[in-house]
Amino acid sequence: MKNKHLKVFLDGTEFDVEVQAVDAHGLEVSVNGRLYKVEFEDLDEAALIPVIAPTAPAGPGGPLRAPMPGDVTQVMVKTGDEVGVGQELLVLEAMKMKNVLRAPRAGRVAAVDVAAGQSVAHGDVLVRFEE
Amino acid sequence: MTTLEQGLFLSALGMGLTFAALAVVILLILLLQGLFPARRPVHKPIHAPRYAAAERERQAAIAAAVWYLSTQMQARSKVDAALGQRLESGPGPYWQSSRMDDA
Amino acid sequence: MSKRTDPAPDDRLDELESKRRQAEQAGGEERIAAQHKKGKLTARERLGILLDPGSLNEIDPYRAHRHHAFGLDEQRYPGDSVVTGFGRVDGRMLAVYAQDFTVLGGSFSEVQGQKVARLLDLALDAGVPVVGLMDSVGARIQEGVYSLAAFSELFWRNTQASGIVPQISVMLGPCAGGSVYSPGLTDFVIMAEGSNMFITGPKVIETVTGEKVGLDELGGAGVHNGISGVAHFAAASEQEALALTRKLLGYLPANNAEPPPRRAPADDPQRMETALNSLVPGDPSEAYDIRAVIELVFDRGSFLEVHAGFAQNAVVGFVRLHGAVVGVLANQPMVKAGVLDIDASDKLARFIRFCDAFNIPLATFVDTPGFLPGVREEHGGIIRHGAKIVYAYSEATVPKLAVITRKAYGGAYIVMSSKYIRTDLVYAWPTAEIAVMGAEGAVEILYADKLKGRPDKAEAEKDYVDAFRAEFGSPYAAAASGHVDDVIRPEETRPKLIAALELLRDKRVPSRPRKHGNIPL
């Protein structure tokens, strides 16, 4: 694509377009001898990342338990908060990844048993809900 | 001729003359319009120097965009035109004959 | 000589009409009203929703039981506790049966067993799918051992038909005791809100173990979709469950000798989704939703997720690629970091085997850091369960494609449709990291001696990790040794997979005769 040379006619006016550099976001062109930096923004891109509702695992009552051993790095809710299904509750760092744990059902937080910086084991109770 | 007939004749004559004169005037107007057509009012574009530069830049950007898209389209024409065609009909005899193998 | 007065033909027709009315009334108006009051539909109403209008051909509507014990001779209904027949869904034929709760609670009886067994025999001979609508209190105790025999006839036929015609069970009411094994044997179980399944009920459980538990908490739709994995789909209502059945059938062939049904492609095969190029976050500790990848690559709107609530660290489901049905499997980095564990292994393996049985090609998206470590998993038999995935992929002879989007470490990399277990084409994105293990873990082992007791241990470790990642944290080392067939831009995934699927359209693989393998269970 580089150094491609084209004549572009716009409303009868002639432009001499030559590309000097191309990257993922735009290009440098010389048009009739003058250098311009052109950037592109793909408007389709932002719109088309499908937003799929997080399906929290359907299950009966019970607290949110740690799905794997790890470290709690962030707690986003506190006692008394009303949460909806799939709402982010806390971040568990495990397997070198930040795992966002979400509410399995809508309800009010009865207690948050862990704090940021705490290590948890598989199955440890993290957040309890009001029944 | 009777008096009435005379009167009617004179009226017709008069009207005819009047309309003929009107026709002549109209023809004269048309003739003059043809010879001297109306000129459109002259638009004096505002050619302030800054405006001209911005306009050039805008056009250059358009030119660059047109170039970019045209290369994209050219690149596209190099893609597989028949992509997907084989999936539009089902598996052929090569697969179907294997149905017999699995007894 | 008295003259016999034979009933005139019209009278005979009237007689048939009245018998038909009686059969359609099933357990009687009162019981139908009771069913409606509970918010439930009758068997025939459900079949009316499931099937194309007017397409139901009922068989055995006059079959009745022959028992007398416990007052059964007063409760003899034509057709007994099930409606059986064949009809169409979207023009395609299938066999159906619907348990009739208005007749003796839909209890499983000798006649019900006979009717359903007859239907399954017919379906197997004809090569059409079988859909069962379940709503029953369980075995008809009054009939004693006869009802048990009836169950077994059904289970045997479920097994004979397994892998030959698709079988779907739709739970629209209770299902308890032995009868749950029929849905347990079928390919897909759809549970409507309010239905439940269990072997032993709350009362017996309380007597034996002392645990107090409610019907829904023990075996409701939520439990089986989210915890036990017995159900593959959850529906908010009966109508939704039946609509879902129709949708599911649209992806499945009628029998194992047919390819799955094709649709006219409505989506551009050349579509390059630039959104895919930036979907994988630069930070390897950040997650992304693999379902977004699936939605973008395959035909728009064609993704039907299966087992959505169970083992969410893996994703399986049906999609269409240029109109052709494909079974898609993937790790879900957003849940449990995308690790493989016992439940995810079971979920993946079962889906692979279903698709292989029914000529549905497989496409796998790989982003997993490995198997879940821990005593719990090890003692739970992760070895046995993980082995199921390898077995299923290795045994499958349908076209197999794979795309490695990010992490592919060690054993998990091997089991997730790697090249050497005979995946036909493996593609890697530039963000792929194919390695024996993650950089940090590898450095700890490989450079243990060099790092021991150094004052600048953290610094040195970081340098080693960066170097390791630079060399192995990319797909090129794997590409150089032939582990992947090509490295592609994410936006190219769709056209690449379509071309690959086209190549493999007629794939056939010779098989060695054996009765069957011994998949670890």
PDB file of N, CA, C and O in Angstrom, chain C residues 152-199:
ATOM      1  N   SER C 152     -38.406 -49.902  31.744  1.00  0.00           N
ATOM      2  CA  SER C 152     -37.195 -50.509  31.182  1.00  0.00           C
ATOM      3  C   SER C 152     -37.283 -50.608  29.669  1.00  0.00           C
ATOM      4  O   SER C 152     -36.284 -50.435  28.980  1.00  0.00           O
ATOM      5  N   GLU C 153     -38.495 -50.923  29.167  1.00  0.00           N
ATOM      6  CA  GLU C 153     -38.647 -50.984  27.713  1.00  0.00           C
ATOM      7  C   GLU C 153     -38.271 -49.633  27.116  1.00  0.00           C
ATOM      8  O   GLU C 153     -37.638 -49.550  26.064  1.00  0.00           O
ATOM      9  N   LEU C 154     -38.698 -48.557  27.791  1.00  0.00           N
ATOM     10  CA  LEU C 154     -38.410 -47.217  27.282  1.00  0.00           C
ATOM     11  C   LEU C 154     -36.921 -46.926  27.324  1.00  0.00           C
ATOM     12  O   LEU C 154     -36.348 -46.464  26.340  1.00  0.00           O
ATOM     13  N   PHE C 155     -36.285 -47.222  28.471  1.00  0.00           N
ATOM     14  CA  PHE C 155     -34.866 -46.907  28.587  1.00  0.00           C
ATOM     15  C   PHE C 155     -34.049 -47.680  27.550  1.00  0.00           C
ATOM     16  O   PHE C 155     -33.102 -47.149  26.971  1.00  0.00           O
ATOM     17  N   TRP C 156     -34.414 -48.958  27.351  1.00  0.00           N
ATOM     18  CA  TRP C 156     -33.671 -49.760  26.381  1.00  0.00           C
ATOM     19  C   TRP C 156     -33.759 -49.119  24.998  1.00  0.00           C
ATOM     20  O   TRP C 156     -32.776 -49.044  24.274  1.00  0.00           O
ATOM     21  N   ARG C 157     -34.958 -48.642  24.668  1.00  0.00           N
ATOM     22  CA  ARG C 157     -35.107 -48.027  23.353  1.00  0.00           C
ATOM     23  C   ARG C 157     -34.417 -46.679  23.262  1.00  0.00           C
ATOM     24  O   ARG C 157     -33.886 -46.326  22.218  1.00  0.00           O
ATOM     25  N   ASN C 158     -34.443 -45.885  24.351  1.00  0.00           N
ATOM     26  CA  ASN C 158     -33.678 -44.634  24.363  1.00  0.00           C
ATOM     27  C   ASN C 158     -32.224 -44.930  24.015  1.00  0.00           C
ATOM     28  O   ASN C 158     -31.584 -44.196  23.268  1.00  0.00           O
ATOM     29  N   THR C 159     -31.700 -46.025  24.571  1.00  0.00           N
ATOM     30  CA  THR C 159     -30.309 -46.384  24.335  1.00  0.00           C
ATOM     31  C   THR C 159     -30.101 -46.864  22.904  1.00  0.00           C
ATOM     32  O   THR C 159     -29.129 -46.505  22.256  1.00  0.00           O
ATOM     33  N   GLN C 160     -31.014 -47.688  22.419  1.00  0.00           N
ATOM     34  CA  GLN C 160     -30.868 -48.169  21.042  1.00  0.00           C
ATOM     35  C   GLN C 160     -30.896 -47.019  20.055  1.00  0.00           C
ATOM     36  O   GLN C 160     -30.219 -47.030  19.040  1.00  0.00           O
ATOM     37  N   ALA C 161     -31.706 -46.032  20.349  1.00  0.00           N
ATOM     38  CA  ALA C 161     -31.856 -44.906  19.428  1.00  0.00           C
ATOM     39  C   ALA C 161     -30.740 -43.876  19.597  1.00  0.00           C
ATOM     40  O   ALA C 161     -30.566 -43.017  18.738  1.00  0.00           O
ATOM     41  N   SER C 162     -29.980 -43.964  20.690  1.00  0.00           N
ATOM     42  CA  SER C 162     -28.972 -42.948  20.981  1.00  0.00           C
ATOM     43  C   SER C 162     -27.912 -42.914  19.893  1.00  0.00           C
ATOM     44  O   SER C 162     -27.304 -43.923  19.559  1.00  0.00           O
ATOM     45  N   GLY C 163     -27.715 -41.736  19.326  1.00  0.00           N
ATOM     46  CA  GLY C 163     -26.719 -41.619  18.271  1.00  0.00           C
ATOM     47  C   GLY C 163     -27.259 -41.976  16.906  1.00  0.00           C
ATOM     48  O   GLY C 163     -26.535 -41.888  15.912  1.00  0.00           O
ATOM     49  N   ILE C 164     -28.539 -42.395  16.837  1.00  0.00           N
ATOM     50  CA  ILE C 164     -29.122 -42.709  15.533  1.00  0.00           C
ATOM     51  C   ILE C 164     -30.169 -41.659  15.161  1.00  0.00           C
ATOM     52  O   ILE C 164     -30.195 -41.178  14.030  1.00  0.00           O
ATOM     53  N   VAL C 165     -31.049 -41.353  16.115  1.00  0.00           N
ATOM     54  CA  VAL C 165     -31.955 -40.228  15.901  1.00  0.00           C
ATOM     55  C   VAL C 165     -31.829 -39.298  17.112  1.00  0.00           C
ATOM     56  O   VAL C 165     -31.639 -39.772  18.234  1.00  0.00           O
ATOM     57  N   PRO C 166     -31.937 -37.973  16.905  1.00  0.00           N
ATOM     58  CA  PRO C 166     -31.837 -37.066  18.049  1.00  0.00           C
ATOM     59  C   PRO C 166     -33.050 -37.265  18.962  1.00  0.00           C
ATOM     60  O   PRO C 166     -34.165 -37.466  18.488  1.00  0.00           O
ATOM     61  N   GLN C 167     -32.797 -37.229  20.262  1.00  0.00           N
ATOM     62  CA  GLN C 167     -33.892 -37.376  21.225  1.00  0.00           C
ATOM     63  C   GLN C 167     -33.864 -36.187  22.172  1.00  0.00           C
ATOM     64  O   GLN C 167     -32.829 -35.877  22.738  1.00  0.00           O
ATOM     65  N   ILE C 168     -35.018 -35.537  22.313  1.00  0.00           N
ATOM     66  CA  ILE C 168     -35.108 -34.350  23.165  1.00  0.00           C
ATOM     67  C   ILE C 168     -36.193 -34.581  24.214  1.00  0.00           C
ATOM     68  O   ILE C 168     -37.282 -35.060  23.882  1.00  0.00           O
ATOM     69  N   SER C 169     -35.903 -34.259  25.464  1.00  0.00           N
ATOM     70  CA  SER C 169     -36.907 -34.347  26.529  1.00  0.00           C
ATOM     71  C   SER C 169     -37.244 -32.952  27.009  1.00  0.00           C
ATOM     72  O   SER C 169     -36.354 -32.171  27.310  1.00  0.00           O
ATOM     73  N   VAL C 170     -38.534 -32.643  27.067  1.00  0.00           N
ATOM     74  CA  VAL C 170     -38.959 -31.326  27.526  1.00  0.00           C
ATOM     75  C   VAL C 170     -39.713 -31.527  28.831  1.00  0.00           C
ATOM     76  O   VAL C 170     -40.764 -32.156  28.861  1.00  0.00           O
ATOM     77  N   MET C 171     -39.160 -31.026  29.926  1.00  0.00           N
ATOM     78  CA  MET C 171     -39.758 -31.232  31.248  1.00  0.00           C
ATOM     79  C   MET C 171     -40.751 -30.116  31.532  1.00  0.00           C
ATOM     80  O   MET C 171     -40.356 -28.953  31.624  1.00  0.00           O
ATOM     81  N   LEU C 172     -42.027 -30.493  31.622  1.00  0.00           N
ATOM     82  CA  LEU C 172     -43.063 -29.475  31.824  1.00  0.00           C
ATOM     83  C   LEU C 172     -43.837 -29.705  33.110  1.00  0.00           C
ATOM     84  O   LEU C 172     -44.912 -29.157  33.301  1.00  0.00           O
ATOM     85  N   GLY C 173     -43.283 -30.542  33.971  1.00  0.00           N
ATOM     86  CA  GLY C 173     -43.972 -30.831  35.219  1.00  0.00           C
ATOM     87  C   GLY C 173     -43.047 -31.689  36.063  1.00  0.00           C
ATOM     88  O   GLY C 173     -41.839 -31.716  35.831  1.00  0.00           O
ATOM     89  N   PRO C 174     -43.591 -32.409  37.028  1.00  0.00           N
ATOM     90  CA  PRO C 174     -42.717 -33.252  37.835  1.00  0.00           C
ATOM     91  C   PRO C 174     -42.237 -34.480  37.063  1.00  0.00           C
ATOM     92  O   PRO C 174     -42.850 -34.893  36.093  1.00  0.00           O
ATOM     93  N   CYS C 175     -41.123 -34.999  37.523  1.00  0.00           N
ATOM     94  CA  CYS C 175     -40.612 -36.251  36.957  1.00  0.00           C
ATOM     95  C   CYS C 175     -39.765 -36.851  38.057  1.00  0.00           C
ATOM     96  O   CYS C 175     -38.726 -36.301  38.419  1.00  0.00           O
ATOM     97  N   ALA C 176     -40.247 -37.947  38.639  1.00  0.00           N
ATOM     98  CA  ALA C 176     -39.573 -38.427  39.836  1.00  0.00           C
ATOM     99  C   ALA C 176     -39.309 -39.907  39.761  1.00  0.00           C
ATOM    100  O   ALA C 176     -39.931 -40.631  38.994  1.00  0.00           O
ATOM    101  N   GLY C 177     -38.378 -40.336  40.552  1.00  0.00           N
ATOM    102  CA  GLY C 177     -38.088 -41.759  40.647  1.00  0.00           C
ATOM    103  C   GLY C 177     -37.410 -42.274  39.397  1.00  0.00           C
ATOM    104  O   GLY C 177     -36.686 -41.557  38.719  1.00  0.00           O
ATOM    105  N   GLY C 178     -37.672 -43.525  39.078  1.00  0.00           N
ATOM    106  CA  GLY C 178     -36.982 -44.179  37.968  1.00  0.00           C
ATOM    107  C   GLY C 178     -37.194 -43.499  36.637  1.00  0.00           C
ATOM    108  O   GLY C 178     -36.327 -43.542  35.774  1.00  0.00           O
ATOM    109  N   SER C 179     -38.343 -42.840  36.467  1.00  0.00           N
ATOM    110  CA  SER C 179     -38.649 -42.310  35.135  1.00  0.00           C
ATOM    111  C   SER C 179     -37.677 -41.228  34.696  1.00  0.00           C
ATOM    112  O   SER C 179     -37.595 -40.915  33.521  1.00  0.00           O
ATOM    113  N   VAL C 180     -36.916 -40.648  35.627  1.00  0.00           N
ATOM    114  CA  VAL C 180     -35.974 -39.601  35.206  1.00  0.00           C
ATOM    115  C   VAL C 180     -34.871 -40.145  34.328  1.00  0.00           C
ATOM    116  O   VAL C 180     -34.151 -39.386  33.681  1.00  0.00           O
ATOM    117  N   TYR C 181     -34.713 -41.459  34.281  1.00  0.00           N
ATOM    118  CA  TYR C 181     -33.620 -41.986  33.461  1.00  0.00           C
ATOM    119  C   TYR C 181     -33.878 -41.815  31.981  1.00  0.00           C
ATOM    120  O   TYR C 181     -32.945 -41.783  31.186  1.00  0.00           O
ATOM    121  N   SER C 182     -35.132 -41.706  31.592  1.00  0.00           N
ATOM    122  CA  SER C 182     -35.365 -41.479  30.169  1.00  0.00           C
ATOM    123  C   SER C 182     -34.812 -40.126  29.747  1.00  0.00           C
ATOM    124  O   SER C 182     -33.993 -40.055  28.834  1.00  0.00           O
ATOM    125  N   PRO C 183     -35.203 -39.014  30.391  1.00  0.00           N
ATOM    126  CA  PRO C 183     -34.544 -37.750  30.033  1.00  0.00           C
ATOM    127  C   PRO C 183     -33.047 -37.811  30.262  1.00  0.00           C
ATOM    128  O   PRO C 183     -32.279 -37.243  29.496  1.00  0.00           O
ATOM    129  N   GLY C 184     -32.635 -38.552  31.272  1.00  0.00           N
ATOM    130  CA  GLY C 184     -31.205 -38.659  31.525  1.00  0.00           C
ATOM    131  C   GLY C 184     -30.460 -39.289  30.370  1.00  0.00           C
ATOM    132  O   GLY C 184     -29.278 -39.033  30.166  1.00  0.00           O
ATOM    133  N   LEU C 185     -31.143 -40.143  29.596  1.00  0.00           N
ATOM    134  CA  LEU C 185     -30.502 -40.827  28.480  1.00  0.00           C
ATOM    135  C   LEU C 185     -30.563 -40.029  27.181  1.00  0.00           C
ATOM    136  O   LEU C 185     -29.798 -40.267  26.266  1.00  0.00           O
ATOM    137  N   THR C 186     -31.531 -39.083  27.120  1.00  0.00           N
ATOM    138  CA  THR C 186     -31.718 -38.404  25.841  1.00  0.00           C
ATOM    139  C   THR C 186     -30.634 -37.360  25.602  1.00  0.00           C
ATOM    140  O   THR C 186     -29.870 -37.018  26.486  1.00  0.00           O
ATOM    141  N   ASP C 187     -30.607 -36.857  24.369  1.00  0.00           N
ATOM    142  CA  ASP C 187     -29.527 -35.946  23.977  1.00  0.00           C
ATOM    143  C   ASP C 187     -29.651 -34.575  24.613  1.00  0.00           C
ATOM    144  O   ASP C 187     -28.664 -33.991  25.027  1.00  0.00           O
ATOM    145  N   PHE C 188     -30.865 -34.032  24.685  1.00  0.00           N
ATOM    146  CA  PHE C 188     -31.042 -32.697  25.256  1.00  0.00           C
ATOM    147  C   PHE C 188     -32.235 -32.679  26.187  1.00  0.00           C
ATOM    148  O   PHE C 188     -33.273 -33.280  25.897  1.00  0.00           O
ATOM    149  N   VAL C 189     -32.085 -31.970  27.294  1.00  0.00           N
ATOM    150  CA  VAL C 189     -33.174 -31.822  28.260  1.00  0.00           C
ATOM    151  C   VAL C 189     -33.489 -30.335  28.396  1.00  0.00           C
ATOM    152  O   VAL C 189     -32.593 -29.533  28.677  1.00  0.00           O
ATOM    153  N   ILE C 190     -34.745 -29.989  28.149  1.00  0.00           N
ATOM    154  CA  ILE C 190     -35.177 -28.596  28.297  1.00  0.00           C
ATOM    155  C   ILE C 190     -36.110 -28.559  29.500  1.00  0.00           C
ATOM    156  O   ILE C 190     -37.066 -29.319  29.556  1.00  0.00           O
ATOM    157  N   MET C 191     -35.826 -27.687  30.477  1.00  0.00           N
ATOM    158  CA  MET C 191     -36.677 -27.626  31.669  1.00  0.00           C
ATOM    159  C   MET C 191     -37.407 -26.301  31.733  1.00  0.00           C
ATOM    160  O   MET C 191     -36.778 -25.242  31.664  1.00  0.00           O
ATOM    161  N   ALA C 192     -38.715 -26.360  31.883  1.00  0.00           N
ATOM    162  CA  ALA C 192     -39.489 -25.136  32.042  1.00  0.00           C
ATOM    163  C   ALA C 192     -39.534 -24.780  33.520  1.00  0.00           C
ATOM    164  O   ALA C 192     -39.446 -25.645  34.384  1.00  0.00           O
ATOM    165  N   GLU C 193     -39.645 -23.502  33.786  1.00  0.00           N
ATOM    166  CA  GLU C 193     -39.744 -23.033  35.158  1.00  0.00           C
ATOM    167  C   GLU C 193     -40.891 -23.745  35.852  1.00  0.00           C
ATOM    168  O   GLU C 193     -41.996 -23.798  35.319  1.00  0.00           O
ATOM    169  N   GLY C 194     -40.662 -24.323  37.015  1.00  0.00           N
ATOM    170  CA  GLY C 194     -41.721 -25.020  37.727  1.00  0.00           C
ATOM    171  C   GLY C 194     -41.628 -26.524  37.602  1.00  0.00           C
ATOM    172  O   GLY C 194     -42.239 -27.260  38.381  1.00  0.00           O
ATOM    173  N   SER C 195     -40.863 -27.017  36.636  1.00  0.00           N
ATOM    174  CA  SER C 195     -40.715 -28.466  36.516  1.00  0.00           C
ATOM    175  C   SER C 195     -39.602 -28.918  37.448  1.00  0.00           C
ATOM    176  O   SER C 195     -38.790 -28.114  37.896  1.00  0.00           O
ATOM    177  N   ASN C 196     -39.585 -30.197  37.749  1.00  0.00           N
ATOM    178  CA  ASN C 196     -38.484 -30.692  38.572  1.00  0.00           C
ATOM    179  C   ASN C 196     -38.204 -32.155  38.295  1.00  0.00           C
ATOM    180  O   ASN C 196     -39.036 -32.878  37.774  1.00  0.00           O
ATOM    181  N   MET C 197     -36.976 -32.560  38.611  1.00  0.00           N
ATOM    182  CA  MET C 197     -36.538 -33.948  38.409  1.00  0.00           C
ATOM    183  C   MET C 197     -35.701 -34.369  39.585  1.00  0.00           C
ATOM    184  O   MET C 197     -34.806 -33.639  40.005  1.00  0.00           O
ATOM    185  N   PHE C 198     -35.954 -35.562  40.120  1.00  0.00           N
ATOM    186  CA  PHE C 198     -35.069 -36.124  41.128  1.00  0.00           C
ATOM    187  C   PHE C 198     -35.366 -37.608  41.231  1.00  0.00           C
ATOM    188  O   PHE C 198     -36.431 -38.073  40.854  1.00  0.00           O
ATOM    189  N   ILE C 199     -34.402 -38.344  41.775  1.00  0.00           N
ATOM    190  CA  ILE C 199     -34.617 -39.778  41.949  1.00  0.00           C
ATOM    191  C   ILE C 199     -35.388 -40.019  43.248  1.00  0.00           C
ATOM    192  O   ILE C 199     -36.374 -40.747  43.285  1.00  0.00           O
TER     193      ILE C 199
END
